[in-house]
Coordinates of C-alpha atoms and ligand atoms in Angstrom, one line a residue:
C1 CA -76.5 -83.1 -192.8
S2 CA -73.9 -84.9 -194.7
F3 CA -73.2 -82.5 -197.4
V4 CA -73.7 -78.9 -198.3
K5 CA -73.4 -77.9 -201.8
I6 CA -72.8 -74.3 -202.7
Y7 CA -73.7 -73.1 -206.1
K8 CA -72.0 -69.9 -207.0
K9 CA -73.3 -67.9 -209.9
K10 CA -73.1 -64.2 -210.7
K11 CA -72.6 -63.3 -207.0
T12 CA -75.7 -65.2 -206.2
F13 CA -75.4 -67.9 -203.7
L14 CA -77.8 -70.8 -203.3
I15 CA -77.3 -73.2 -200.6
I16 CA -78.9 -76.6 -201.1
N17 CA -79.2 -78.4 -197.9
Q18 CA -79.6 -82.1 -197.5
S19 CA -82.9 -81.5 -195.7
F20 CA -85.4 -81.9 -198.4
K21 CA -87.9 -79.4 -197.2
T22 CA -85.4 -76.7 -196.9
D23 CA -84.1 -77.6 -200.4
Y24 CA -87.5 -77.5 -201.8
L25 CA -88.4 -74.1 -200.2
I26 CA -85.2 -72.5 -201.3
F27 CA -85.7 -74.0 -204.8
I28 CA -89.2 -72.6 -205.1
L29 CA -88.3 -69.2 -203.8
F30 CA -85.3 -69.0 -206.0
F31 CA -87.2 -70.2 -209.0
L32 CA -90.0 -67.7 -208.5
Y33 CA -87.9 -64.7 -207.9
S34 CA -85.1 -65.2 -210.3
H35 CA -85.8 -63.5 -213.5
Q36 CA -82.8 -64.5 -215.4
L37 CA -83.6 -67.4 -217.6
E38 CA -80.1 -68.8 -217.6
I39 CA -80.0 -68.8 -213.8
R40 CA -83.4 -70.4 -213.7
A41 CA -82.4 -73.2 -216.0
Q42 CA -79.2 -73.9 -214.1
V43 CA -80.9 -74.0 -210.8
A44 CA -83.4 -76.4 -212.1
N45 CA -80.7 -78.7 -213.5
A46 CA -78.8 -78.6 -210.3
F47 CA -81.9 -79.5 -208.4
L48 CA -82.9 -82.2 -210.7
A49 CA -79.5 -83.7 -210.3
K50 CA -80.6 -84.5 -206.8
F51 CA -83.0 -86.9 -208.3
Q52 CA -80.5 -88.8 -210.3
L53 CA -78.2 -91.6 -209.3
T54 CA -74.5 -91.0 -209.6
S55 CA -72.7 -93.1 -212.2
E56 CA -71.0 -95.0 -209.3
E57 CA -74.4 -95.8 -207.9
M58 CA -75.7 -97.0 -211.3
S59 CA -72.7 -99.3 -211.7
A60 CA -73.1 -100.7 -208.2
L61 CA -76.6 -101.7 -209.2
H62 CA -75.6 -103.1 -212.5
A63 CA -72.7 -105.0 -211.1
A64 CA -75.2 -107.1 -209.2
R65 CA -76.4 -108.6 -212.5
D66 CA -73.5 -111.0 -212.7
G67 CA -71.3 -110.2 -209.8
P68 CA -71.8 -110.6 -206.1
I69 CA -74.0 -108.2 -204.0
T70 CA -71.9 -105.7 -202.2
E71 CA -72.4 -103.0 -199.6
D72 CA -72.5 -100.4 -202.4
F73 CA -75.5 -102.2 -203.9
F74 CA -77.5 -101.7 -200.8
K75 CA -76.5 -98.0 -200.6
A76 CA -77.5 -97.4 -204.2
L77 CA -80.8 -99.3 -203.7
G78 CA -81.4 -97.1 -200.7
R79 CA -80.9 -94.0 -202.8
V80 CA -83.3 -95.3 -205.4
K81 CA -85.9 -95.8 -202.7
H82 CA -85.4 -92.3 -201.4
I83 CA -85.5 -90.7 -204.8
H84 CA -88.7 -92.6 -205.7
N85 CA -90.2 -91.2 -202.5
D86 CA -88.9 -87.7 -202.7
V87 CA -89.6 -87.1 -206.3
K88 CA -93.3 -87.0 -205.6
V89 CA -92.9 -83.4 -204.6
L90 CA -92.0 -82.4 -208.1
L91 CA -95.4 -83.6 -209.2
R92 CA -96.9 -80.5 -207.6
T93 CA -94.6 -78.1 -209.5
N94 CA -94.3 -77.3 -213.1
Q95 CA -91.7 -80.0 -213.3
Q96 CA -94.4 -82.6 -213.3
T97 CA -93.2 -84.4 -216.5
A98 CA -89.7 -84.6 -215.2
G99 CA -91.0 -85.9 -211.9
L100 CA -93.1 -88.6 -213.5
E101 CA -90.2 -89.7 -215.6
I102 CA -87.9 -89.9 -212.7
M103 CA -90.5 -91.8 -210.7
E104 CA -91.0 -94.4 -213.4
Q105 CA -87.3 -94.7 -213.9
M106 CA -86.8 -95.3 -210.1
A107 CA -89.6 -97.8 -209.9
L108 CA -88.1 -99.8 -212.8
L109 CA -84.7 -99.7 -211.2
Q110 CA -86.1 -100.9 -207.9
E111 CA -87.9 -103.8 -209.5
T112 CA -84.8 -105.0 -211.4
S113 CA -82.6 -104.5 -208.3
Y114 CA -84.9 -106.4 -206.0
E115 CA -85.2 -109.1 -208.6
Q116 CA -81.4 -109.3 -208.8
L117 CA -81.1 -109.3 -205.1
Y118 CA -83.6 -112.1 -204.8
R119 CA -81.8 -114.2 -207.4
W120 CA -78.6 -113.7 -205.6
A121 CA -80.0 -114.5 -202.2
Q122 CA -81.7 -117.6 -203.6
N123 CA -78.4 -118.9 -205.0
E124 CA -76.7 -118.1 -201.7
C125 CA -79.3 -120.1 -199.8
R126 CA -79.3 -123.0 -202.2
A127 CA -75.6 -123.4 -201.5
L128 CA -76.1 -123.7 -197.7
T129 CA -76.4 -127.5 -197.8
Q130 CA -73.3 -128.2 -195.7
E131 CA -73.7 -129.2 -192.1
S132 CA -71.9 -126.1 -191.0
C133 CA -73.8 -123.0 -192.1
D134 CA -72.3 -119.6 -192.1
I135 CA -74.7 -116.8 -192.7
S136 CA -72.8 -113.9 -194.3
P137 CA -73.7 -110.4 -193.2
V138 CA -74.6 -109.6 -196.8
L139 CA -77.2 -112.3 -196.9
T140 CA -78.6 -111.0 -193.6
Q141 CA -78.7 -107.5 -195.2
A142 CA -80.4 -109.0 -198.3
M143 CA -83.2 -110.4 -196.1
E144 CA -83.6 -107.1 -194.4
S145 CA -83.9 -105.5 -197.8
L146 CA -86.2 -108.1 -199.3
Q147 CA -88.8 -107.6 -196.6
D148 CA -90.0 -104.7 -198.8
R149 CA -91.0 -107.4 -201.3
P150 CA -92.8 -110.0 -199.1
V151 CA -93.2 -112.5 -201.9
L152 CA -89.5 -112.5 -202.7
Y153 CA -88.7 -112.6 -199.0
K154 CA -90.9 -115.6 -198.5
Y155 CA -89.5 -117.4 -201.6
T156 CA -85.9 -116.8 -200.3
L157 CA -86.9 -118.1 -196.9
D158 CA -88.4 -121.2 -198.5
E159 CA -85.2 -121.8 -200.4
F160 CA -83.2 -121.5 -197.2
G161 CA -85.5 -124.0 -195.5
T162 CA -85.3 -126.5 -198.3
A163 CA -81.5 -126.3 -198.4
R164 CA -81.2 -126.7 -194.6
R165 CA -83.7 -129.5 -194.5
C166 CA -81.4 -131.4 -196.9
A167 CA -78.4 -130.6 -194.9
V168 CA -80.1 -131.8 -191.6
V169 CA -81.3 -135.0 -193.2
R170 CA -77.9 -135.8 -194.6
G171 CA -76.2 -134.8 -191.3
F172 CA -78.5 -137.1 -189.4
I173 CA -78.0 -140.1 -191.7
D174 CA -74.2 -139.5 -191.5
A175 CA -74.3 -139.3 -187.7
L176 CA -76.3 -142.5 -187.7
T177 CA -74.2 -144.5 -190.1
R178 CA -70.8 -142.9 -190.4
G179 CA -70.2 -140.9 -187.3
G180 CA -68.4 -137.6 -187.1
P181 CA -65.4 -136.6 -189.1
G182 CA -62.8 -139.4 -189.0
G183 CA -65.3 -141.6 -187.2
T184 CA -65.5 -139.6 -183.9
P185 CA -68.0 -139.6 -182.4
R186 CA -68.8 -143.2 -183.5
P187 CA -71.9 -143.8 -185.6
I188 CA -75.0 -143.7 -183.5
E189 CA -76.2 -147.0 -185.0
I190 CA -73.3 -148.8 -183.3
H191 CA -75.4 -148.6 -180.2
S192 CA -78.6 -149.9 -181.7
H193 CA -78.5 -152.9 -179.4
D194 CA -78.8 -150.6 -176.4
P195 CA -82.3 -149.0 -176.8
M196 CA -81.8 -146.2 -174.3
R197 CA -78.4 -145.1 -175.6
Y198 CA -79.6 -145.5 -179.2
V199 CA -82.7 -143.5 -178.9
G200 CA -81.1 -141.0 -176.5
D201 CA -78.2 -140.3 -178.9
M202 CA -80.6 -139.8 -181.9
L203 CA -82.8 -137.4 -179.9
A204 CA -79.8 -135.6 -178.5
W205 CA -78.4 -135.1 -182.0
L206 CA -81.8 -133.8 -183.2
H207 CA -82.1 -131.5 -180.3
Q208 CA -78.7 -130.0 -181.0
A209 CA -79.5 -129.7 -184.7
T210 CA -82.8 -128.0 -184.0
A211 CA -81.1 -125.5 -181.8
S212 CA -78.4 -124.8 -184.4
E213 CA -80.9 -124.4 -187.2
K214 CA -82.8 -121.9 -185.1
E215 CA -79.6 -120.0 -184.5
H216 CA -78.9 -119.9 -188.3
L217 CA -82.4 -118.5 -188.9
E218 CA -82.0 -115.9 -186.2
A219 CA -78.8 -114.8 -187.8
L220 CA -80.4 -114.7 -191.2
L221 CA -83.4 -112.6 -190.1
K222 CA -81.5 -110.6 -187.5
Q223 CA -82.2 -107.3 -189.3
V224 CA -85.7 -108.1 -190.4
S225 CA -88.1 -105.9 -188.4
M226 CA -91.5 -106.8 -189.8
Q227 CA -94.1 -108.4 -187.7
G228 CA -94.3 -112.2 -187.4
V229 CA -90.6 -112.8 -187.7
E230 CA -90.8 -115.2 -184.7
E231 CA -93.5 -117.2 -186.4
N232 CA -91.4 -117.2 -189.6
I233 CA -88.5 -118.7 -187.7
Q234 CA -90.7 -121.3 -186.0
E235 CA -92.3 -122.3 -189.2
V236 CA -89.0 -122.6 -191.1
V237 CA -87.4 -124.6 -188.2
G238 CA -90.4 -126.8 -188.3
H239 CA -89.9 -127.3 -192.1
I240 CA -86.2 -127.9 -191.8
T241 CA -86.6 -130.6 -189.1
E242 CA -89.4 -132.3 -191.0
G243 CA -87.1 -134.3 -193.1
V244 CA -85.6 -136.3 -190.3
C245 CA -89.0 -137.5 -189.1
R246 CA -89.2 -140.6 -191.2
P247 CA -85.7 -142.0 -190.5
L248 CA -86.2 -141.2 -186.8
K249 CA -89.6 -142.8 -186.6
V250 CA -88.6 -146.0 -188.5
R251 CA -85.7 -146.5 -186.0
I252 CA -87.6 -145.8 -182.8
E253 CA -90.5 -148.0 -184.0
Q254 CA -88.0 -150.8 -184.6
V255 CA -86.8 -150.5 -181.0
I256 CA -90.3 -150.4 -179.6
V257 CA -91.7 -153.4 -181.4
A258 CA -88.7 -155.5 -180.5
E259 CA -90.3 -155.6 -177.1
P260 CA -87.4 -154.6 -174.9
G261 CA -89.4 -155.2 -171.8
A262 CA -91.7 -153.1 -169.6
V263 CA -89.0 -151.1 -167.8
L264 CA -87.2 -150.1 -170.9
L265 CA -90.4 -149.2 -172.7
Y266 CA -91.2 -147.0 -169.8
K267 CA -87.8 -145.4 -169.7
L268 CA -88.1 -144.8 -173.5
S269 CA -91.4 -143.2 -173.1
N270 CA -90.0 -140.9 -170.5
L271 CA -87.0 -140.1 -172.6
L272 CA -89.2 -139.2 -175.5
K273 CA -91.4 -137.1 -173.3
F274 CA -88.4 -135.2 -172.1
Y275 CA -87.1 -134.5 -175.6
H276 CA -90.5 -133.5 -176.7
H277 CA -90.5 -130.9 -173.9
T278 CA -87.0 -129.6 -174.6
I279 CA -87.3 -129.5 -178.4
S280 CA -90.7 -127.7 -178.2
G281 CA -88.8 -125.1 -176.1
I282 CA -86.8 -124.3 -179.3
V283 CA -89.4 -124.8 -182.0
G284 CA -92.1 -123.1 -180.0
T285 CA -95.5 -124.5 -179.6
S286 CA -96.1 -124.8 -183.3
L287 CA -97.2 -128.1 -184.7
A288 CA -93.8 -129.0 -186.0
A289 CA -93.7 -132.4 -187.6
L290 CA -90.7 -133.4 -185.5
L291 CA -92.6 -132.8 -182.3
T292 CA -95.6 -134.7 -183.7
T293 CA -93.4 -137.6 -184.5
I294 CA -91.7 -137.6 -181.1
E295 CA -95.1 -137.4 -179.4
E296 CA -96.4 -140.3 -181.5
M297 CA -93.4 -142.4 -180.5
H298 CA -93.9 -141.4 -176.8
L299 CA -97.5 -142.5 -177.0
L300 CA -96.6 -145.8 -178.8
S301 CA -93.9 -146.7 -176.2
K302 CA -96.3 -145.9 -173.4
K303 CA -99.0 -148.0 -174.9
M304 CA -96.6 -150.9 -175.4
F305 CA -95.5 -150.4 -171.8
F306 CA -98.9 -150.7 -170.4
N307 CA -99.6 -153.6 -172.7
S308 CA -96.6 -155.3 -171.4
L309 CA -97.7 -154.8 -167.8
S310 CA -101.2 -156.1 -168.6
L311 CA -99.6 -159.1 -170.2
H312 CA -97.5 -159.7 -167.2
A313 CA -100.6 -159.5 -165.0
S314 CA -102.7 -161.8 -167.1
K315 CA -99.8 -164.4 -167.2
L316 CA -99.8 -164.3 -163.4
M317 CA -103.5 -165.1 -163.3
D318 CA -103.1 -167.8 -165.9
K319 CA -100.9 -169.9 -163.6
I320 CA -101.7 -169.0 -160.0
E321 CA -98.8 -169.9 -157.7
L322 CA -99.9 -171.5 -154.4
P323 CA -98.7 -170.0 -151.1
P324 CA -95.4 -171.5 -150.0
P325 CA -95.3 -173.5 -146.7
D326 CA -93.8 -170.6 -144.8
L327 CA -96.8 -168.4 -145.9
G328 CA -94.4 -165.9 -147.3
P329 CA -94.8 -164.0 -150.5
T330 CA -94.8 -166.1 -153.6
C331 CA -92.0 -166.0 -156.2
S332 CA -94.4 -164.3 -158.7
L333 CA -95.3 -161.6 -156.2
N334 CA -91.6 -160.9 -155.5
Q335 CA -90.9 -160.7 -159.2
T336 CA -93.8 -158.5 -159.9
L337 CA -92.9 -156.2 -157.1
S338 CA -89.3 -155.9 -158.3
L339 CA -90.7 -155.0 -161.7
L340 CA -92.9 -152.4 -160.1
R341 CA -89.9 -151.1 -158.1
E342 CA -87.8 -150.8 -161.3
V343 CA -90.6 -149.0 -163.1
L344 CA -91.2 -146.6 -160.2
A345 CA -87.5 -145.9 -159.8
S346 CA -87.1 -145.0 -163.5
H347 CA -90.1 -142.8 -163.1
D348 CA -88.6 -140.9 -160.3
S349 CA -85.5 -140.0 -162.2
S350 CA -87.4 -138.9 -165.3
V351 CA -87.8 -135.2 -166.1
V352 CA -91.5 -135.5 -166.7
P353 CA -93.7 -132.7 -165.3
L354 CA -95.3 -133.5 -161.9
D355 CA -98.9 -133.8 -162.9
A356 CA -98.1 -136.1 -165.8
R357 CA -96.0 -138.2 -163.5
Q358 CA -98.7 -138.5 -161.0
A359 CA -101.2 -139.6 -163.6
D360 CA -98.8 -142.2 -165.0
F361 CA -98.2 -143.4 -161.5
A362 CA -101.9 -144.0 -160.8
Q363 CA -102.1 -146.0 -164.0
V364 CA -99.0 -148.1 -163.3
L365 CA -100.2 -148.9 -159.8
S366 CA -103.6 -150.0 -160.9
C367 CA -102.1 -152.0 -163.7
I368 CA -99.8 -153.9 -161.3
L369 CA -101.3 -153.7 -157.9
D370 CA -104.9 -154.6 -158.6
P371 CA -104.1 -157.9 -160.3
L372 CA -101.6 -158.6 -157.6
L373 CA -104.2 -158.2 -154.8
Q374 CA -106.5 -160.4 -156.8
L375 CA -103.8 -163.0 -157.3
C376 CA -103.1 -163.1 -153.5
T377 CA -106.7 -163.5 -152.6
V378 CA -107.2 -166.3 -155.2
S379 CA -104.1 -168.2 -154.3
A380 CA -105.0 -168.0 -150.5
S381 CA -108.5 -169.3 -151.0
N382 CA -107.8 -172.9 -149.9
L383 CA -105.9 -172.0 -146.7
G384 CA -107.3 -172.1 -143.2
I385 CA -108.3 -168.8 -141.6
A386 CA -105.1 -168.1 -139.7
D387 CA -102.9 -169.3 -142.5
M388 CA -104.8 -167.2 -145.0
A389 CA -104.5 -164.1 -142.7
T390 CA -100.8 -164.7 -142.2
Y391 CA -100.2 -165.1 -145.9
M392 CA -102.2 -162.1 -146.8
V393 CA -100.5 -159.9 -144.1
N394 CA -97.1 -161.0 -145.5
S395 CA -98.1 -160.3 -149.1
L396 CA -99.7 -157.0 -148.3
Y397 CA -96.7 -156.0 -146.2
M398 CA -94.4 -156.7 -149.1
M399 CA -96.5 -154.4 -151.3
K400 CA -96.5 -151.8 -148.7
T401 CA -92.8 -151.7 -148.1
T402 CA -92.2 -151.5 -151.9
L403 CA -94.6 -148.6 -152.4
A404 CA -93.5 -146.7 -149.3
L405 CA -90.2 -145.8 -151.1
F406 CA -92.0 -143.8 -153.8
E407 CA -94.0 -140.6 -154.2
F408 CA -97.7 -140.4 -155.0
T409 CA -98.4 -143.7 -153.3
D410 CA -100.2 -142.3 -150.2
K411 CA -103.7 -143.4 -151.3
R412 CA -102.5 -146.9 -152.1
L413 CA -100.6 -147.2 -148.9
E414 CA -103.6 -146.2 -146.9
M415 CA -105.6 -148.9 -148.7
L416 CA -103.0 -151.6 -148.1
E417 CA -102.8 -150.5 -144.4
F418 CA -106.5 -150.9 -144.1
Q419 CA -106.4 -154.4 -145.6
I420 CA -103.5 -155.4 -143.3
E421 CA -105.5 -154.2 -140.3
A422 CA -108.4 -156.4 -141.2
H423 CA -106.2 -159.5 -141.4
L424 CA -104.5 -158.5 -138.2
D425 CA -107.8 -158.5 -136.4
T426 CA -108.3 -162.1 -137.4
L427 CA -104.9 -163.0 -136.1
I428 CA -105.3 -161.2 -132.8
N429 CA -108.6 -163.0 -132.1
D430 CA -107.1 -166.3 -133.1
Q431 CA -104.0 -165.9 -131.0
A432 CA -106.2 -164.9 -128.0
S433 CA -108.4 -168.0 -128.3
Y434 CA -105.2 -170.1 -128.9
V435 CA -104.0 -168.9 -125.5
L436 CA -107.4 -169.3 -123.7
T437 CA -107.8 -172.8 -125.2
R438 CA -104.4 -174.0 -124.1
A439 CA -104.6 -172.3 -120.7
G440 CA -107.8 -174.3 -120.1
L441 CA -109.9 -171.2 -120.0
S442 CA -111.7 -171.4 -123.2
Y443 CA -114.7 -173.5 -122.0
I444 CA -114.9 -171.6 -118.7
Y445 CA -114.8 -168.2 -120.3
N446 CA -117.6 -169.3 -122.7
C447 CA -119.8 -170.4 -119.8
V448 CA -119.2 -167.1 -118.1
Q449 CA -120.1 -165.1 -121.2
Q450 CA -123.3 -167.2 -121.9
H451 CA -124.4 -167.4 -118.3
K452 CA -127.5 -165.4 -117.4
P453 CA -128.0 -164.3 -113.7
E454 CA -131.6 -165.7 -113.5
Q455 CA -130.3 -169.2 -114.3
N456 CA -128.5 -171.6 -112.0
P457 CA -125.8 -169.9 -109.9
L458 CA -122.5 -170.2 -111.9
A459 CA -121.0 -172.6 -109.3
N460 CA -123.7 -175.1 -110.1
V461 CA -123.1 -175.1 -113.9
P462 CA -121.5 -178.4 -115.0
S463 CA -117.7 -178.2 -115.1
M464 CA -117.8 -174.8 -113.4
D465 CA -117.4 -176.1 -109.9
S466 CA -114.5 -174.8 -107.8
A467 CA -112.4 -178.0 -108.3
S468 CA -112.6 -177.6 -112.1
L469 CA -111.8 -173.9 -111.9
K470 CA -108.8 -174.6 -109.6
A471 CA -107.5 -177.2 -112.1
A472 CA -107.8 -174.7 -114.9
M473 CA -106.0 -172.1 -112.9
V474 CA -103.0 -174.4 -112.6
Q475 CA -102.8 -174.5 -116.4
F476 CA -103.3 -170.7 -116.6
D477 CA -100.4 -170.1 -114.1
R478 CA -98.1 -172.1 -116.3
Y479 CA -99.0 -169.8 -119.1
L480 CA -98.4 -166.7 -116.9
S481 CA -95.0 -167.9 -116.0
A482 CA -94.0 -168.4 -119.7
P483 CA -96.4 -166.4 -121.9
D484 CA -94.2 -166.8 -125.0
S485 CA -94.7 -170.6 -124.9
L486 CA -98.3 -170.1 -126.2
M487 CA -98.0 -168.7 -129.6
M488 CA -99.7 -169.7 -132.8
P489 CA -97.1 -171.2 -135.2
Q490 CA -98.3 -168.9 -137.9
L491 CA -97.0 -165.9 -136.0
N492 CA -93.5 -167.1 -136.5
F493 CA -94.1 -166.8 -140.2
L494 CA -94.8 -163.1 -140.1
L495 CA -92.2 -161.2 -142.0
S496 CA -92.7 -158.0 -140.0
A497 CA -91.5 -158.2 -136.4
T498 CA -93.5 -155.1 -135.6
L499 CA -96.8 -156.6 -136.8
K500 CA -96.0 -159.8 -134.7
E501 CA -95.5 -157.6 -131.6
Q502 CA -98.7 -155.8 -132.3
I503 CA -100.6 -159.1 -132.5
I504 CA -99.1 -160.4 -129.3
K505 CA -99.8 -157.2 -127.4
Q506 CA -103.4 -156.9 -128.5
S507 CA -104.2 -160.6 -128.1
T508 CA -102.7 -160.5 -124.5
E509 CA -105.0 -157.6 -123.8
L510 CA -107.9 -159.8 -124.9
V511 CA -106.7 -162.5 -122.5
C512 CA -106.5 -160.0 -119.7
R513 CA -110.0 -158.8 -120.3
A514 CA -111.3 -162.4 -120.4
Y515 CA -109.7 -163.1 -117.1
E516 CA -111.2 -159.8 -115.7
E517 CA -114.7 -161.0 -116.7
L518 CA -114.1 -164.5 -115.2
Y519 CA -112.8 -162.9 -112.0
A520 CA -115.7 -160.6 -111.6
A521 CA -118.2 -163.5 -112.2
V522 CA -116.5 -165.8 -109.7
M523 CA -116.2 -163.1 -107.0
N524 CA -119.9 -162.1 -107.5
P525 CA -121.8 -163.5 -104.4
S526 CA -124.7 -164.5 -106.7
S527 CA -122.4 -167.1 -108.3
Q528 CA -122.3 -168.9 -104.9
Y529 CA -118.7 -169.9 -104.9
K530 CA -117.4 -170.6 -101.4
E531 CA -114.2 -168.7 -100.6
P532 CA -113.8 -167.5 -104.2
E533 CA -110.4 -165.9 -103.4
T534 CA -108.9 -169.4 -103.0
I535 CA -110.1 -170.3 -106.5
L536 CA -108.8 -167.3 -108.3
Q537 CA -105.8 -166.3 -106.3
R538 CA -104.6 -163.5 -108.7
S539 CA -106.3 -160.2 -109.2
P540 CA -106.8 -159.0 -112.8
Q541 CA -104.2 -156.4 -112.1
Q542 CA -101.6 -159.0 -111.0
V543 CA -102.4 -161.0 -114.2
R544 CA -101.9 -157.8 -116.3
T545 CA -98.6 -157.1 -114.6
L546 CA -97.3 -160.6 -115.2
L547 CA -98.3 -160.5 -118.9
S548 CA -96.9 -157.0 -119.6
Ligands
LIG1 C1 -89.9 -163.1 -151.6 O1 -89.2 -162.1 -150.9 C2 -89.2 -162.2 -149.5 C3 -88.5 -161.0 -148.9 O2 -87.4 -160.6 -149.6 C4 -88.5 -163.5 -149.1 O3 -88.5 -163.6 -147.7 C5 -89.1 -164.6 -149.8 O4 -88.4 -165.8 -149.6 C6 -89.2 -164.4 -151.3 N1 -90.0 -165.5 -151.9 C7 -89.6 -166.3 -152.9 C8 -90.5 -167.3 -153.3 O5 -88.5 -166.1 -153.4

């Protein structure tokens, strides 16, 4: 209770308390039981005074007509509001007429006061077109007050949005063309030759501006308690940042259509994606025009990126490079893989969410790898079998080592592995027959394999007599003493030492098995060799040991 008034009259005391109910009760009691007219009138007047503004309050309201809004204005307006509400109680007494009059008076006062407050706030907002924007506490209080008049509140907010929109557009153009005060930082357009820097600086500026504008709005609506304030803020930030969309779009489009190359296009698309993500964190998920523009530019740069990859691939197919004499990867394969590496590396460092990155990755890989595989197959088509297998293993191996450095490539790696294995099988078989042929065992081994027990005994098959076998074994022994001397020349072209090892190991195993079969056949009594142990002096185990 802020005040207690004591009316003293003819030894009668009446205490009027701030609490209205108590006031009212005491008033009624006193009114009913007081018989003296004079007292009655005076009490009534005293009470009615509670429903009038003081002259200070009246002048505080009037001052707003041409002066600034002050703290006193809000206090007086608060009183008007209270009186308008409290006076209703009089309507149930015999003071009805007075009550109605007061009510009407207060309603009128409220209307003109809100109107004045609105005009004032509108002017204040209109003036907020500078880049720096100080929200005065009085303006914040005005917005709190205006929420009682939703239409005026909305108009004021619109006015604020329009002014800030102008300020942001002007600020953006200044930052682009003039730079900061005194030229620092330098104008953003100075870097227009460097796409990443240029677009990055523009987006960073807009990110900062969006965050500041949201802060201004939060300061402006700090005391507003009505529902939907958050939405109001998002909507107005969306409106404020709408103005920069055109200048931004025009500039980014210029960068993109200048064809800065696949890697830059990809980096740009990731940069745009990143800022879309961060700015939507400020603006909320609303359909703000700035977000739509950034998304559009993201999609455009991504589309141009994939176009550029496809163009690269189709150029490769237009002019197919033949395998070099060393059966190594072609120049175009190397170039394409280094492009892929650059793209994947820029992808890794981007701040794009995982699932989006994974989807991009799959698309990039199929855009580059599929044509590459086709290219290799076509360019190898005129080679002999061992040359082709060597060339393919080398090319596939290059692809594999490139991909192995990056995430989300497991499936592709597995596929490449599988293709490499298939070509390795060819090389393993070829190397084994290369050895058998040069060790003089090729014909003999064929006869053993094709010989059927019910036919002639093996010893009687032409060129399978013990003298021929002994002669072959001399050659085979030479191989056993220097196994490395019998190697297909293609194996020396293999880029991967590990794969070469694998081929030698597995082909040697095939040679051992062939010797095992030959040995078993010759030792078999039904083959009818005399003293077979003098023909094949080494056991399969001894051969295996010598070759291991
Ligand atoms: C491609 O790269 C591989 C490995 O770096 C290299 O051995 C080969 O010579 C390159 N090919 C061309 C044509 O430059």
